[in-house]
């Protein structure tokens, strides 16, 4: 049985496209979409490329829906957080034409764009995974009083936007004062966890069951994405367990990308970010044999996703 998968907002993530092509069977179709005609992900041999036009995200998302209807797409995934909000809102319309949107539902997509809301979710359900956080003047002094070092970033940013590491509380206050006078004043301050940083892929099937994942220790970042990493297969089961516990709180399917810090002094794991999609670290997972691509083709064929993806 052949199937058709569409990847929207493909951008520069050729590795996702190449992984899906490598796992495709004879007769399968892979459609790639992006608003930028020069996006590297649109120019991979073996795909069907569509340039998406529209004045805003909503209009472009509707074009994606129309392509899925016209091309009888079985599974749609998006690699863009804001587009995922629009597509999640159109999940019913997609389903009417036989397309399953693999990703977050609308409330989950909204929540995960706000790093503070993610931390509130953790504080409520899994407090040991949360990090002391401030988003306003009332909470600022409490976080600073804890001492140590701090991380300041945009509350709703992506690709590490607004990221700054600081060890002087006076400098922290000055920087926050500057940001509050800017056009986008939403900031988030967290106590810095000293220790290794991991990126975890977790795969969730259409029934909401976790089918496996991959753990990578980050060795370098570039442009907000993992640039160097090593895949670890043993010795960090607690890291995967932390990522899995968070994913199980969410309404999301497909690949989920989670950043976990491990405190060197206590050994405790802390979750600092969750992206309900393929992230930059997936390139390493795929090369190491983590078969999220094959799992997506299974979903497109409405076949069960096997356990033990890693």
GROMACS .gro file of N, CA and C in nm, residues 67-154:
model
  264
   67UNK      N    1  -0.350   2.201  -0.065
   67UNK     CA    2  -0.258   2.109  -0.132
   67UNK      C    3  -0.281   1.966  -0.082
   68UNK      N    4  -0.299   1.950   0.048
   68UNK     CA    5  -0.322   1.817   0.105
   68UNK      C    6  -0.449   1.755   0.047
   69UNK      N    7  -0.553   1.836   0.034
   69UNK     CA    8  -0.678   1.785  -0.024
   69UNK      C    9  -0.657   1.746  -0.170
   70UNK      N   10  -0.593   1.834  -0.244
   70UNK     CA   11  -0.577   1.811  -0.388
   70UNK      C   12  -0.487   1.691  -0.418
   71UNK      N   13  -0.383   1.671  -0.333
   71UNK     CA   14  -0.285   1.566  -0.357
   71UNK      C   15  -0.312   1.439  -0.277
   72UNK      N   16  -0.426   1.432  -0.209
   72UNK     CA   17  -0.464   1.314  -0.129
   72UNK      C   18  -0.353   1.274  -0.031
   73UNK      N   19  -0.310   1.371   0.047
   73UNK     CA   20  -0.203   1.348   0.146
   73UNK      C   21  -0.258   1.266   0.263
   74UNK      N   22  -0.181   1.167   0.305
   74UNK     CA   23  -0.221   1.083   0.419
   74UNK      C   24  -0.178   1.143   0.552
   75UNK      N   25  -0.056   1.196   0.556
   75UNK     CA   26  -0.002   1.253   0.680
   75UNK      C   27   0.065   1.386   0.648
   76UNK      N   28   0.035   1.486   0.731
   76UNK     CA   29   0.098   1.617   0.720
   76UNK      C   30   0.175   1.647   0.848
   77UNK      N   31   0.299   1.692   0.832
   77UNK     CA   32   0.377   1.740   0.946
   77UNK      C   33   0.428   1.879   0.913
   78UNK      N   34   0.446   1.961   1.015
   78UNK     CA   35   0.500   2.095   0.998
   78UNK      C   36   0.626   2.109   1.081
   79UNK      N   37   0.723   2.183   1.029
   79UNK     CA   38   0.848   2.206   1.101
   79UNK      C   39   0.855   2.349   1.155
   80UNK      N   40   0.741   2.416   1.162
   80UNK     CA   41   0.737   2.555   1.207
   80UNK      C   42   0.635   2.567   1.320
   81UNK      N   43   0.679   2.619   1.434
   81UNK     CA   44   0.593   2.624   1.553
   81UNK      C   45   0.468   2.707   1.532
   82UNK      N   46   0.481   2.824   1.469
   82UNK     CA   47   0.365   2.911   1.452
   82UNK      C   48   0.269   2.856   1.346
   83UNK      N   49   0.324   2.797   1.240
   83UNK     CA   50   0.237   2.735   1.141
   83UNK      C   51   0.160   2.618   1.202
   84UNK      N   52   0.225   2.545   1.294
   84UNK     CA   53   0.158   2.431   1.357
   84UNK      C   54   0.032   2.474   1.430
   85UNK      N   55   0.031   2.594   1.487
   85UNK     CA   56  -0.090   2.645   1.553
   85UNK      C   57  -0.204   2.655   1.453
   86UNK      N   58  -0.174   2.712   1.336
   86UNK     CA   59  -0.277   2.728   1.233
   86UNK      C   60  -0.324   2.593   1.179
   87UNK      N   61  -0.231   2.501   1.158
   87UNK     CA   62  -0.269   2.371   1.104
   87UNK      C   63  -0.345   2.288   1.208
   88UNK      N   64  -0.307   2.301   1.335
   88UNK     CA   65  -0.380   2.230   1.440
   88UNK      C   66  -0.526   2.277   1.445
   89UNK      N   67  -0.546   2.406   1.420
   89UNK     CA   68  -0.683   2.459   1.420
   89UNK      C   69  -0.763   2.408   1.301
   90UNK      N   70  -0.694   2.358   1.199
   90UNK     CA   71  -0.760   2.306   1.079
   90UNK      C   72  -0.757   2.153   1.074
   91UNK      N   73  -0.730   2.092   1.188
   91UNK     CA   74  -0.720   1.946   1.193
   91UNK      C   75  -0.848   1.879   1.144
   92UNK      N   76  -0.964   1.933   1.182
   92UNK     CA   77  -1.090   1.874   1.139
   92UNK      C   78  -1.109   1.882   0.989
   93UNK      N   79  -1.076   1.997   0.931
   93UNK     CA   80  -1.088   2.014   0.787
   93UNK      C   81  -0.994   1.918   0.713
   94UNK      N   82  -0.874   1.901   0.764
   94UNK     CA   83  -0.780   1.807   0.704
   94UNK      C   84  -0.836   1.664   0.711
   95UNK      N   85  -0.891   1.628   0.826
   95UNK     CA   86  -0.942   1.492   0.844
   95UNK      C   87  -1.056   1.462   0.749
   96UNK      N   88  -1.135   1.564   0.716
   96UNK     CA   89  -1.247   1.543   0.623
   96UNK      C   90  -1.199   1.493   0.487
   97UNK      N   91  -1.077   1.528   0.453
   97UNK     CA   92  -1.021   1.488   0.323
   97UNK      C   93  -0.919   1.374   0.337
   98UNK      N   94  -0.916   1.310   0.456
   98UNK     CA   95  -0.832   1.193   0.475
   98UNK      C   96  -0.691   1.221   0.518
   99UNK      N   97  -0.661   1.346   0.556
   99UNK     CA   98  -0.526   1.381   0.599
   99UNK      C   99  -0.518   1.390   0.750
  100UNK      N  100  -0.420   1.321   0.808
  100UNK     CA  101  -0.394   1.330   0.952
  100UNK      C  102  -0.283   1.431   0.976
  101UNK      N  103  -0.312   1.534   1.057
  101UNK     CA  104  -0.206   1.626   1.097
  101UNK      C  105  -0.132   1.565   1.214
  102UNK      N  106  -0.006   1.532   1.193
  102UNK     CA  107   0.077   1.471   1.297
  102UNK      C  108   0.155   1.584   1.365
  103UNK      N  109   0.121   1.611   1.488
  103UNK     CA  110   0.181   1.722   1.562
  103UNK      C  111   0.099   1.752   1.685
  104UNK      N  112   0.104   1.875   1.737
  104UNK     CA  113   0.030   1.910   1.859
  104UNK      C  114  -0.114   1.947   1.827
  105UNK      N  115  -0.202   1.933   1.928
  105UNK     CA  116  -0.333   1.996   1.914
  105UNK      C  117  -0.316   2.145   1.942
  106UNK      N  118  -0.422   2.222   1.923
  106UNK     CA  119  -0.409   2.368   1.933
  106UNK      C  120  -0.365   2.413   2.073
  107UNK      N  121  -0.427   2.366   2.183
  107UNK     CA  122  -0.382   2.411   2.315
  107UNK      C  123  -0.235   2.377   2.343
  108UNK      N  124  -0.190   2.259   2.299
  108UNK     CA  125  -0.051   2.221   2.321
  108UNK      C  126   0.043   2.310   2.242
  109UNK      N  127   0.007   2.339   2.116
  109UNK     CA  128   0.089   2.427   2.033
  109UNK      C  129   0.102   2.565   2.096
  110UNK      N  130  -0.009   2.618   2.148
  110UNK     CA  131  -0.006   2.749   2.214
  110UNK      C  132   0.082   2.745   2.338
  111UNK      N  133   0.062   2.643   2.420
  111UNK     CA  134   0.135   2.633   2.547
  111UNK      C  135   0.286   2.626   2.525
  112UNK      N  136   0.329   2.545   2.429
  112UNK     CA  137   0.473   2.522   2.412
  112UNK      C  138   0.546   2.639   2.348
  113UNK      N  139   0.471   2.733   2.291
  113UNK     CA  140   0.536   2.854   2.241
  113UNK      C  141   0.576   2.948   2.355
  114UNK      N  142   0.517   2.928   2.471
  114UNK     CA  143   0.540   3.015   2.587
  114UNK      C  144   0.621   2.936   2.690
  115UNK      N  145   0.750   2.968   2.701
  115UNK     CA  146   0.837   2.892   2.791
  115UNK      C  147   0.793   2.902   2.937
  116UNK      N  148   0.727   3.011   2.972
  116UNK     CA  149   0.676   3.023   3.109
  116UNK      C  150   0.562   2.925   3.133
  117UNK      N  151   0.472   2.912   3.036
  117UNK     CA  152   0.361   2.819   3.052
  117UNK      C  153   0.410   2.675   3.062
  118UNK      N  154   0.515   2.643   2.987
  118UNK     CA  155   0.575   2.510   3.001
  118UNK      C  156   0.625   2.490   3.143
  119UNK      N  157   0.690   2.590   3.199
  119UNK     CA  158   0.743   2.577   3.334
  119UNK      C  159   0.631   2.565   3.437
  120UNK      N  160   0.521   2.637   3.413
  120UNK     CA  161   0.405   2.625   3.503
  120UNK      C  162   0.350   2.484   3.498
  121UNK      N  163   0.342   2.427   3.378
  121UNK     CA  164   0.295   2.289   3.364
  121UNK      C  165   0.384   2.194   3.444
  122UNK      N  166   0.514   2.214   3.433
  122UNK     CA  167   0.607   2.128   3.507
  122UNK      C  168   0.593   2.148   3.657
  123UNK      N  169   0.585   2.273   3.701
  123UNK     CA  170   0.571   2.300   3.844
  123UNK      C  171   0.445   2.235   3.901
  124UNK      N  172   0.341   2.228   3.819
  124UNK     CA  173   0.214   2.173   3.864
  124UNK      C  174   0.217   2.021   3.871
  125UNK      N  175   0.276   1.956   3.771
  125UNK     CA  176   0.266   1.810   3.759
  125UNK      C  177   0.396   1.735   3.788
  126UNK      N  178   0.511   1.793   3.755
  126UNK     CA  179   0.639   1.726   3.778
  126UNK      C  180   0.739   1.831   3.829
  127UNK      N  181   0.719   1.883   3.949
  127UNK     CA  182   0.799   1.998   3.996
  127UNK      C  183   0.949   1.972   3.999
  128UNK      N  184   0.989   1.848   4.015
  128UNK     CA  185   1.133   1.821   4.021
  128UNK      C  186   1.203   1.843   3.887
  129UNK      N  187   1.126   1.850   3.779
  129UNK     CA  188   1.185   1.875   3.647
  129UNK      C  189   1.190   2.022   3.611
  130UNK      N  190   1.121   2.108   3.689
  130UNK     CA  191   1.114   2.249   3.658
  130UNK      C  192   1.241   2.322   3.704
  131UNK      N  193   1.257   2.445   3.654
  131UNK     CA  194   1.369   2.530   3.691
  131UNK      C  195   1.313   2.659   3.750
  132UNK      N  196   1.370   2.712   3.861
  132UNK     CA  197   1.323   2.840   3.914
  132UNK      C  198   1.322   2.947   3.804
  133UNK      N  199   1.204   3.011   3.786
  133UNK     CA  200   1.182   3.099   3.672
  133UNK      C  201   1.112   3.227   3.715
  134UNK      N  202   1.147   3.338   3.648
  134UNK     CA  203   1.079   3.466   3.669
  134UNK      C  204   1.043   3.526   3.534
  135UNK      N  205   0.925   3.589   3.527
  135UNK     CA  206   0.882   3.657   3.404
  135UNK      C  207   0.838   3.800   3.432
  136UNK      N  208   0.848   3.842   3.558
  136UNK     CA  209   0.810   3.979   3.593
  136UNK      C  210   0.887   4.023   3.717
  137UNK      N  211   0.868   4.148   3.755
  137UNK     CA  212   0.944   4.205   3.866
  137UNK      C  213   0.917   4.133   3.997
  138UNK      N  214   0.795   4.084   4.016
  138UNK     CA  215   0.762   4.017   4.141
  138UNK      C  216   0.846   3.891   4.162
  139UNK      N  217   0.867   3.817   4.053
  139UNK     CA  218   0.942   3.693   4.066
  139UNK      C  219   1.092   3.709   4.049
  140UNK      N  220   1.133   3.823   3.995
  140UNK     CA  221   1.274   3.844   3.963
  140UNK      C  222   1.365   3.832   4.085
  141UNK      N  223   1.331   3.903   4.191
  141UNK     CA  224   1.420   3.905   4.307
  141UNK      C  225   1.430   3.769   4.374
  142UNK      N  226   1.321   3.692   4.369
  142UNK     CA  227   1.326   3.558   4.428
  142UNK      C  228   1.424   3.469   4.354
  143UNK      N  229   1.427   3.478   4.220
  143UNK     CA  230   1.521   3.398   4.141
  143UNK      C  231   1.664   3.445   4.163
  144UNK      N  232   1.682   3.577   4.168
  144UNK     CA  233   1.817   3.631   4.190
  144UNK      C  234   1.868   3.596   4.329
  145UNK      N  235   1.778   3.590   4.427
  145UNK     CA  236   1.819   3.560   4.565
  145UNK      C  237   1.876   3.420   4.578
  146UNK      N  238   1.843   3.333   4.481
  146UNK     CA  239   1.896   3.196   4.487
  146UNK      C  240   2.044   3.188   4.457
  147UNK      N  241   2.101   3.298   4.406
  147UNK     CA  242   2.244   3.301   4.378
  147UNK      C  243   2.281   3.218   4.256
  148UNK      N  244   2.410   3.208   4.233
  148UNK     CA  245   2.461   3.130   4.121
  148UNK      C  246   2.468   3.212   3.994
  149UNK      N  247   2.430   3.151   3.883
  149UNK     CA  248   2.430   3.218   3.753
  149UNK      C  249   2.290   3.206   3.692
  150UNK      N  250   2.264   3.290   3.591
  150UNK     CA  251   2.129   3.297   3.536
  150UNK      C  252   2.131   3.295   3.383
  151UNK      N  253   2.015   3.255   3.329
  151UNK     CA  254   1.994   3.256   3.185
  151UNK      C  255   1.875   3.346   3.156
  152UNK      N  256   1.894   3.442   3.067
  152UNK     CA  257   1.787   3.532   3.026
  152UNK      C  258   1.757   3.504   2.878
  153UNK      N  259   1.627   3.492   2.845
  153UNK     CA  260   1.590   3.466   2.706
  153UNK      C  261   1.451   3.522   2.680
  154UNK      N  262   1.415   3.525   2.551
  154UNK     CA  263   1.281   3.567   2.515
  154UNK      C  264   1.180   3.463   2.561
   0.00000   0.00000   0.00000
